XYZ file of C-alpha atoms in Angstrom:
601
model
C -16.213 -65.369 10.319
C -17.823 -62.877 12.134
C -14.681 -63.017 14.413
C -12.536 -62.656 10.933
C -14.539 -59.813 10.033
C -13.829 -57.688 12.758
C -10.236 -58.760 13.293
C -9.345 -58.171 9.583
C -9.949 -53.665 10.012
C -8.149 -54.082 12.981
C -4.564 -55.705 11.685
C -5.147 -53.548 8.239
C -4.783 -50.791 10.758
C -2.170 -52.227 12.817
C 0.028 -52.498 9.644
C -0.579 -49.324 8.540
C 0.083 -48.063 11.990
C 3.655 -49.413 11.705
C 4.129 -48.083 8.285
C 3.707 -45.200 9.410
C 5.626 -45.180 12.712
C 8.847 -43.833 10.741
C 6.658 -40.621 9.740
C 8.502 -37.233 11.206
C 5.505 -35.609 14.248
C 3.771 -32.513 12.968
C 4.358 -29.701 15.609
C 2.967 -30.755 18.776
C 1.617 -26.896 19.624
C 0.162 -26.698 16.062
C -1.954 -30.394 16.559
C -3.832 -28.949 18.770
C -5.008 -26.241 16.594
C -8.421 -26.619 14.393
C -7.945 -26.244 10.635
C -11.109 -23.888 10.347
C -10.218 -21.772 13.047
C -10.302 -18.025 11.914
C -7.637 -16.421 13.177
C -4.410 -18.134 14.475
C -0.540 -16.457 14.766
C 1.821 -19.521 15.801
C 5.651 -20.010 16.119
C 6.449 -22.825 14.543
C 10.094 -23.030 15.447
C 12.212 -22.619 18.644
C 13.998 -19.482 18.934
C 17.938 -19.880 18.499
C 19.910 -18.790 21.496
C 21.667 -15.754 19.181
C 18.592 -14.699 17.982
C 16.485 -15.347 21.697
C 18.895 -12.999 23.431
C 18.748 -10.282 20.877
C 14.661 -10.189 21.197
C 15.164 -10.189 24.823
C 16.696 -6.885 25.441
C 13.845 -5.297 23.058
C 11.203 -7.267 25.491
C 12.767 -6.401 27.994
C 12.560 -2.672 27.313
C 9.287 -2.626 26.768
C 7.985 -4.096 29.614
C 7.586 -0.987 31.997
C 5.029 0.649 29.204
C 3.361 -2.400 28.825
C 3.033 -2.640 32.428
C 1.557 0.638 33.189
C -0.651 -0.318 29.885
C -2.028 -3.290 31.647
C -2.768 -1.122 34.692
C -4.779 1.309 32.684
C -6.466 -1.201 31.441
C -7.349 -3.052 34.563
C -8.249 0.724 35.611
C -10.466 0.821 32.970
C -12.277 -2.162 33.687
C -13.361 -1.733 37.408
C -16.684 -0.226 36.805
C -17.934 -3.168 34.964
C -15.427 -5.950 35.422
C -14.108 -5.814 38.987
C -12.637 -9.287 38.774
C -10.664 -9.451 35.751
C -9.583 -5.640 37.168
C -8.074 -7.355 39.883
C -6.433 -10.105 37.431
C -4.961 -8.206 35.555
C -3.304 -6.071 37.957
C -2.479 -9.398 40.020
C -0.479 -10.092 36.778
C 1.165 -6.878 36.881
C 2.384 -6.981 39.891
C 3.990 -10.210 39.242
C 5.502 -8.692 36.328
C 7.208 -5.492 37.999
C 10.856 -5.367 38.570
C 11.532 -8.644 36.375
C 13.268 -9.630 33.374
C 11.270 -11.359 30.609
C 13.608 -14.827 31.722
C 12.517 -14.702 35.271
C 8.659 -14.086 34.206
C 8.828 -17.261 31.812
C 10.884 -19.090 34.851
C 8.625 -18.178 37.182
C 5.557 -19.362 35.353
C 7.489 -22.546 34.071
C 7.277 -21.613 30.208
C 10.361 -22.731 27.944
C 11.891 -19.175 26.468
C 11.513 -19.021 22.913
C 9.729 -22.351 22.770
C 6.571 -23.080 20.199
C 3.693 -21.081 21.066
C 0.234 -20.576 19.016
C -3.050 -18.364 19.637
C -5.896 -18.763 17.911
C -9.149 -18.469 18.283
C -11.732 -21.859 18.657
C -15.760 -21.807 19.531
C -15.620 -17.726 19.413
C -12.628 -18.214 22.101
C -9.302 -16.765 22.363
C -6.671 -19.395 23.388
C -2.783 -19.342 23.906
C -0.806 -22.820 23.614
C 2.627 -23.166 24.759
C 5.513 -24.976 25.461
C 6.214 -25.843 29.287
C 9.531 -26.022 30.999
C 8.393 -26.663 34.582
C 4.749 -27.849 34.736
C 4.619 -27.613 38.603
C 6.185 -23.604 38.591
C 2.688 -23.057 36.108
C 0.733 -24.562 38.533
C 2.287 -22.489 41.519
C 1.981 -19.418 38.902
C -1.817 -19.840 38.500
C -2.684 -20.467 42.146
C -0.385 -16.992 42.989
C -2.618 -15.429 41.094
C -5.537 -16.819 42.342
C -4.165 -15.935 45.712
C -2.849 -12.104 44.953
C -6.300 -11.100 43.266
C -8.541 -12.873 45.695
C -10.105 -15.289 43.150
C -11.020 -19.356 43.040
C -9.361 -21.933 41.568
C -11.149 -24.804 40.783
C -10.835 -28.349 39.260
C -12.616 -29.718 36.357
C -13.355 -32.254 33.741
C -14.481 -31.454 29.890
C -14.688 -34.332 26.945
C -11.864 -36.346 29.294
C -9.969 -33.145 29.391
C -9.130 -32.081 32.824
C -8.330 -28.093 33.087
C -8.139 -25.594 36.156
C -10.895 -22.477 36.467
C -10.085 -18.716 37.500
C -13.681 -17.547 38.010
C -13.499 -13.591 37.375
C -16.606 -12.638 39.971
C -19.447 -11.375 38.255
C -17.661 -11.255 35.271
C -19.438 -13.303 32.344
C -15.899 -14.986 31.221
C -13.958 -17.394 33.218
C -9.680 -17.730 32.732
C -9.342 -22.044 32.203
C -5.939 -23.497 32.047
C -4.267 -26.768 31.674
C -1.280 -28.819 30.762
C -0.624 -32.131 30.128
C 2.616 -33.538 27.786
C 4.697 -30.454 28.283
C 2.434 -28.032 27.124
C 0.063 -25.212 28.805
C -3.148 -23.644 27.600
C -4.929 -20.379 28.413
C -7.974 -19.378 27.249
C -10.971 -16.700 28.196
C -13.783 -18.661 27.613
C -17.808 -17.757 28.603
C -18.710 -18.169 32.372
C -22.073 -20.758 30.325
C -19.585 -22.270 27.447
C -21.419 -25.978 27.333
C -19.170 -28.836 27.784
C -18.976 -30.041 23.571
C -17.262 -26.494 22.833
C -15.358 -26.339 25.847
C -13.535 -29.859 24.574
C -13.212 -27.863 21.570
C -11.110 -25.655 23.539
C -9.050 -27.600 25.161
C -8.046 -29.359 22.384
C -10.058 -32.528 22.961
C -9.457 -35.600 20.231
C -6.266 -33.413 19.556
C -2.522 -33.309 19.864
C -1.111 -37.042 21.047
C 0.655 -39.738 18.586
C -0.420 -40.979 16.142
C -2.357 -44.024 17.500
C -4.425 -41.914 20.145
C -5.378 -39.674 16.764
C -6.132 -42.938 14.637
C -7.913 -44.470 17.743
C -10.260 -41.262 18.524
C -11.522 -41.130 14.274
C -12.018 -44.954 14.415
C -14.269 -44.443 17.880
C -16.105 -41.456 16.363
C -15.788 -42.637 12.430
C -15.206 -46.588 12.173
C -12.231 -48.353 11.027
C -11.984 -48.234 7.801
C -12.421 -44.122 8.102
C -9.017 -44.570 10.886
C -7.423 -46.759 8.401
C -8.083 -44.724 5.028
C -6.258 -42.173 6.900
C -3.381 -43.727 8.468
C -2.650 -44.668 4.628
C -2.878 -41.055 4.200
C -6.388 -41.402 1.649
C -8.114 -38.726 3.892
C -5.334 -36.956 5.330
C -6.848 -33.879 7.061
C -6.456 -30.620 6.163
C -3.963 -29.190 9.164
C -3.158 -25.586 10.017
C 0.202 -26.709 9.605
C -0.504 -27.293 5.751
C -2.080 -23.749 6.178
C 0.488 -22.273 7.589
C 2.672 -23.051 5.427
C 0.863 -21.863 2.048
C 1.558 -18.423 3.819
C 5.294 -18.535 4.332
C 5.982 -19.908 0.757
C 3.935 -17.023 -0.543
C 6.209 -14.814 1.453
C 9.088 -16.190 0.008
C 10.702 -16.493 3.531
C 11.340 -18.678 5.928
C 8.922 -17.944 8.294
C 9.019 -19.163 11.699
C 5.912 -16.765 12.679
C 3.186 -17.297 10.625
C -0.571 -15.962 11.642
C -3.708 -14.973 9.980
C -7.177 -14.148 9.971
C -10.102 -15.258 7.885
C -12.234 -12.743 7.513
C -14.909 -15.208 6.363
C -14.682 -17.644 8.775
C -14.283 -15.039 11.556
C -17.689 -13.604 11.006
C -19.311 -16.569 10.151
C -18.223 -17.722 13.736
C -19.838 -13.904 15.262
C -22.804 -14.930 13.154
C -23.292 -18.918 14.752
C -22.670 -20.406 18.068
C -20.434 -18.088 19.141
C -22.123 -14.988 19.348
C -23.418 -15.584 23.064
C -19.467 -15.821 23.190
C -18.947 -12.483 21.457
C -22.011 -10.994 23.550
C -20.062 -12.024 26.560
C -16.661 -10.284 25.650
C -18.787 -7.167 25.066
C -20.549 -7.663 28.375
C -17.102 -7.797 30.004
C -15.834 -4.774 28.529
C -18.643 -2.152 29.668
C -20.415 -2.546 26.434
C -23.708 -0.559 26.266
C -27.215 -2.326 25.600
C -27.155 -0.855 21.590
C -23.986 -2.723 20.802
C -25.090 -6.125 22.959
C -28.434 -5.442 20.629
C -25.873 -5.599 17.397
C -24.600 -8.909 18.805
C -27.991 -10.283 19.421
C -28.241 -9.665 15.851
C -25.764 -11.173 14.168
C -26.909 -14.888 13.635
C -30.056 -13.407 11.650
C -30.028 -13.321 7.686
C -29.407 -9.711 7.177
C -26.493 -9.816 9.022
C -25.196 -13.174 7.541
C -25.408 -11.690 4.286
C -23.636 -8.485 4.790
C -20.956 -10.066 6.704
C -20.307 -11.470 4.075
C -20.291 -9.626 1.555
C -17.896 -7.767 3.818
C -15.469 -10.689 3.868
C -15.437 -11.273 -0.047
C -13.556 -7.774 -0.082
C -11.310 -8.304 1.930
C -10.839 -12.294 2.586
C -8.031 -12.876 4.526
C -5.018 -10.871 6.164
C -1.604 -12.924 6.709
C 1.500 -12.242 8.707
C 5.082 -14.086 8.006
C 8.242 -13.466 9.937
C 11.644 -14.772 9.874
C 15.060 -14.138 11.610
C 17.674 -13.830 8.718
C 20.309 -13.385 11.459
C 20.542 -13.487 15.233
C 19.443 -9.447 15.024
C 17.969 -8.798 11.559
C 14.070 -9.890 11.398
C 12.011 -9.607 8.398
C 8.084 -9.609 7.949
C 5.674 -9.676 5.762
C 1.660 -8.716 6.298
C -0.999 -9.251 3.452
C -3.770 -7.997 3.004
C -6.114 -9.593 0.838
C -8.621 -8.287 -1.392
C -10.685 -8.282 -4.038
C -9.690 -7.896 -7.591
C -11.402 -4.438 -8.386
C -10.360 -2.765 -5.397
C -6.600 -3.977 -6.344
C -7.073 -3.456 -10.245
C -6.242 0.525 -9.788
C -3.232 0.423 -8.379
C -1.635 -2.649 -8.544
C -0.308 -1.227 -12.054
C 0.029 2.482 -11.297
C 3.325 4.304 -11.554
C 3.924 6.743 -9.515
C 6.933 9.321 -10.658
C 7.973 9.802 -6.887
C 11.661 9.860 -5.973
C 12.447 8.258 -2.928
C 9.799 5.593 -3.699
C 11.830 2.503 -4.708
C 13.988 3.133 -1.902
C 13.417 5.384 0.937
C 15.873 8.222 0.715
C 19.033 9.127 3.253
C 18.631 10.487 6.527
C 18.315 9.616 9.916
C 14.861 8.779 9.057
C 12.958 8.883 5.300
C 9.613 8.083 4.593
C 7.735 8.264 0.839
C 3.867 7.731 -0.041
C 2.615 7.681 -3.123
C -0.985 9.815 -3.246
C -2.935 8.579 -6.200
C -6.250 10.926 -5.605
C -7.791 10.337 -9.071
C -7.036 6.615 -8.599
C -8.233 6.474 -5.078
C -11.504 9.081 -6.238
C -12.669 6.666 -9.170
C -12.261 3.054 -6.434
C -13.957 5.121 -4.026
C -16.574 6.165 -6.383
C -17.679 2.551 -7.109
C -17.295 1.027 -3.671
C -19.881 4.418 -3.191
C -22.577 3.305 -6.136
C -22.059 -0.497 -5.096
C -23.505 0.022 -1.411
C -26.184 2.814 -2.746
C -27.081 0.563 -4.702
C -27.294 -2.422 -2.015
C -27.292 -1.070 1.177
C -25.688 -2.512 4.511
C -29.859 -3.973 6.040
C -27.298 -5.759 9.152
C -28.441 -3.470 12.071
C -24.021 -3.652 13.042
C -22.910 -2.274 9.860
C -25.708 0.383 9.065
C -23.792 3.132 9.583
C -21.175 2.158 6.733
C -24.216 3.888 4.246
C -23.463 7.265 5.777
C -19.769 6.510 6.109
C -19.572 5.906 2.500
C -21.003 8.733 1.239
C -18.835 10.885 4.123
C -15.356 9.331 2.481
C -16.915 9.740 -1.244
C -16.935 13.705 -0.767
C -14.008 13.558 1.226
C -11.705 11.704 -0.945
C -13.617 14.165 -3.903
C -12.511 17.418 -1.947
C -9.229 16.271 -2.157
C -8.984 15.603 -5.474
C -10.404 19.303 -6.591
C -9.016 20.981 -4.057
C -5.993 23.527 -4.059
C -3.428 20.103 -3.997
C -4.855 18.238 -6.092
C -2.318 18.112 -8.403
C -0.155 16.504 -6.001
C 1.123 12.532 -7.147
C 3.102 11.887 -4.078
C 5.171 12.644 -0.794
C 9.125 12.251 0.241
C 10.565 13.370 3.222
C 14.177 12.996 4.785
C 14.862 14.419 7.788
C 18.502 14.319 9.552
C 18.404 16.775 12.417
C 15.369 18.790 14.283
C 15.729 21.260 17.234
C 13.173 23.849 18.143
C 14.731 25.981 20.891
C 11.110 28.191 20.201
C 8.326 28.455 18.117
C 9.739 31.739 15.671
C 13.757 29.606 16.328
C 13.704 25.895 14.667
C 16.962 24.400 13.166
C 16.322 21.203 10.756
C 18.522 19.459 8.167
C 15.589 17.972 6.082
C 14.093 17.685 2.605
C 10.862 17.652 0.902
C 10.387 15.984 -2.748
C 6.625 16.552 -4.096
C 5.625 14.571 -7.375
C 3.042 16.722 -8.566
C 0.937 16.480 -12.110
C 1.127 20.129 -12.882
C 5.364 22.045 -12.073
C 3.918 25.301 -12.263
C 0.711 24.977 -10.067
C 3.171 23.286 -7.710
C 5.412 26.426 -7.534
C 2.618 29.014 -7.387
C 1.638 27.397 -4.180
C 5.534 27.430 -2.973
C 4.980 31.560 -4.024
C 2.025 31.678 -1.914
C 3.280 30.079 0.785
C 6.734 32.182 1.181
C 5.648 35.391 -0.007
C 9.228 36.710 -0.890
C 9.758 33.325 -3.098
C 8.523 35.788 -6.002
C 11.228 34.495 -8.239
C 10.389 30.777 -8.311
C 8.805 31.163 -11.969
C 12.513 31.155 -13.325
C 13.508 27.567 -11.805
C 14.784 25.308 -14.040
C 13.292 21.708 -14.395
C 16.328 20.184 -14.768
C 16.220 18.431 -11.568
C 19.238 20.369 -9.550
C 19.265 22.197 -6.776
C 19.237 26.191 -6.534
C 19.994 28.459 -3.866
C 16.606 30.706 -2.689
C 17.560 33.813 -0.635
C 18.148 33.998 2.796
C 15.668 34.456 4.969
C 12.976 33.669 3.009
C 11.655 31.728 6.112
C 12.997 33.281 8.725
C 12.141 31.385 11.635
C 14.168 28.593 9.402
C 18.082 28.152 10.082
C 20.610 27.158 7.724
C 20.103 27.900 4.276
C 17.392 26.852 1.713
C 17.231 24.923 -1.921
C 14.452 24.186 -4.236
C 14.481 22.124 -7.248
C 12.063 21.420 -10.006
C 11.594 18.788 -12.578
C 9.437 18.001 -15.079
C 7.081 16.116 -12.006
C 8.358 16.817 -9.085
C 9.697 20.149 -6.917
C 11.598 19.525 -4.198
C 13.454 21.716 -1.388
C 16.099 21.192 1.367
C 17.349 23.205 4.447
C 20.542 22.177 5.880
C 24.288 22.036 5.803
C 25.139 20.497 2.292
C 21.503 20.428 1.624
C 22.218 21.339 -2.172
C 23.786 17.802 -2.480
C 21.701 16.278 -0.488
C 18.953 17.453 -3.041
C 20.464 16.713 -5.728
C 21.085 12.786 -5.040
C 17.093 12.958 -3.255
C 16.120 14.249 -6.422
C 18.040 11.229 -8.874
C 17.047 8.699 -6.195
C 14.835 6.106 -8.421
C 11.036 6.846 -8.156
C 8.561 3.765 -7.610
C 7.894 0.787 -9.934
C 3.772 -0.735 -10.584
C 2.295 -0.707 -7.165
C 4.843 0.897 -4.691
C 2.318 3.086 -2.267
C 5.204 3.899 0.116
C 9.088 3.515 1.835
C 10.181 4.087 5.160
C 13.070 3.330 7.500
C 14.997 4.953 10.425
C 18.191 4.947 12.766
C 16.647 3.859 16.113
C 18.796 6.476 18.656
C 18.167 8.986 16.326
C 14.463 9.134 16.290
C 14.805 8.072 20.175
C 17.095 11.144 20.724
C 13.919 13.372 18.587
C 11.578 11.408 21.384
C 13.701 12.630 24.228
C 13.588 16.138 22.985
C 10.245 16.015 22.989
C 9.610 14.764 26.303
C 9.956 17.945 28.092
C 7.466 19.748 26.164
C 4.935 17.064 26.533
C 5.375 16.774 31.090
C 3.734 20.017 30.759
C 0.888 18.883 28.793
C 0.260 16.032 31.003
C 0.397 18.191 34.080
C -2.408 20.138 32.755
C -4.458 16.881 31.976
C -4.046 15.535 34.886
C -5.595 18.435 36.916
C -8.252 18.409 34.366
C -8.441 13.972 35.444
C -9.132 15.135 39.222
C -6.611 13.062 40.170
C -7.528 9.638 38.186
C -4.795 6.940 37.509
C -3.437 8.140 33.901
C -0.587 6.999 31.496
C 0.784 10.739 30.414
C 2.352 10.652 26.856
C 5.619 12.211 28.440
C 6.286 8.807 30.601
C 5.159 6.590 27.000
C 7.587 8.431 24.611
C 10.049 8.181 27.329
C 9.258 4.438 27.213
C 9.345 3.939 23.342
C 12.934 5.833 23.587
C 14.703 3.197 25.419
C 13.066 0.740 22.984
C 14.087 2.697 20.135
C 17.737 2.614 22.107
C 18.270 -0.750 20.982
C 17.061 -0.765 17.347
C 20.171 0.088 14.615
C 17.536 0.110 11.587
C 14.517 -0.312 10.570
C 12.649 0.192 7.273
C 9.991 -1.363 4.983
C 7.261 -0.692 2.135
C 3.964 -1.124 1.076
C 3.277 -2.045 -2.487
C -0.714 -3.292 -3.344
C -0.316 -6.239 -5.942
C -2.831 -7.959 -7.964
C -3.951 -10.139 -4.846
C -3.700 -7.071 -2.388
C -2.089 -4.817 -0.382
C 1.683 -6.147 0.813
C 3.757 -4.649 3.673
C 7.231 -5.696 4.299
C 9.636 -4.763 7.050
C 13.070 -5.348 7.960
C 14.483 -4.226 11.883
C 18.091 -4.871 12.460
C 18.853 -4.691 16.551
C 21.775 -3.568 17.562
């Protein structure tokens, strides 16, 4: 009888396994990501070849600048984390002169494969698909040799891994691979075996039988049986990411989030030692280390939960509509009282519904009265219940300063401004007194008379601006009104906006701009630009920036720096590959939402 009672659950479990064997397997990479991870970013599908080719052209153009940044970071780490600095330099040297395809092949990584970057046990983890596990091992060995850092083997919770020690740095790099996947994580030297097993994904991944066997070993056959038949289906990271993708209303293949509540709880719990190790590696002073030590105390836990309730989550969703067209959605969830002031507000700014035509244009709502009221309410809340956590106490002072600054804008000379639109077609600066420009500027205002008075003050020769009709049409300004700017100038006014334009066909362009649709409820900003146009403006600025770099280099006494001119040149190469980029920002009842569209050449 005893044998029968033992056999029945096992038979039922086997039957359930057989019934489930036809179900599609989930994402093999995401299977290792805990559902309660405080932050995660994942590519949930392999990138199609046409999309991959388009992305690689941009990535290859960005590589030189990224290598310079990597070397600069290594230089900043030299004083307090020399071993970590050596590892970064070795990685940069390995990448030098190679394309993204070559780098992936050398590391054995499947280019365009699924991957996930996430936090667990307070440690950052990257997990990805491999094409060649042996090449992955060789890449680790090359890094160890080039950086003169020992590479050793380890075992935690039954999972084998490699460790790259980072000298006196309180961190170590761990790596592992199994079943076509690789992983890397940066963890504290003294991380215990159970936490290390969590980082390595012990008990996760594998086939259905392996996962249920793990449940049975931990919680018994009944728990495994309930899991097998779907009665106790666990919360999964896939389900969490799917909710984000659906909310973004796009077929997202790259999805991510930061859960501030979970993140702060991790910081103030067992992961506190991990946070301290990272801070020490980055050269944090005793004051910062003291803040970290206080995170586990009741006042800090309470204050962090209070902050998390104001901004509970940040999410990202990205999709490739076409091989060269990518869309993205970023949502910052906010407390209802933060969204209420702006979600229903419509700003009468032309160009806020859609970007104005031009090489580059942008429009921003400036609802100063509403912002001032919202900030005042937050400051009052902080005054009534100040933060007591040492790490957050500075917010008590900053809140008062922000309140004062906001009021000064609202009550100041430009307090009547409600939004600004700018469109720029061409810009050439031969000298400070010789500027050739083709542009439009529109300002939404609560008082047109005050706006025209400001223009008269800025341009003393514009005494006749009182006669500008409020018809929204362009009217020629007297020549020589702004002698430092070449080209004809025009002005237009309506009941709620004032606009000016300079350059060829400025009257027609200004008429079109003034007639552009205003923003709907919650609209805060729009923008668009042509990649090569912006790249040209960047290159025009390289010459003057080189002179600035030379002066800064002399002042730095030979220290390694990345000059502004080199950075701008590298950015210009990336912008050359962009045909057009556009986006908008709006406040919804849920929070702040930004959408972008990027089209590659």
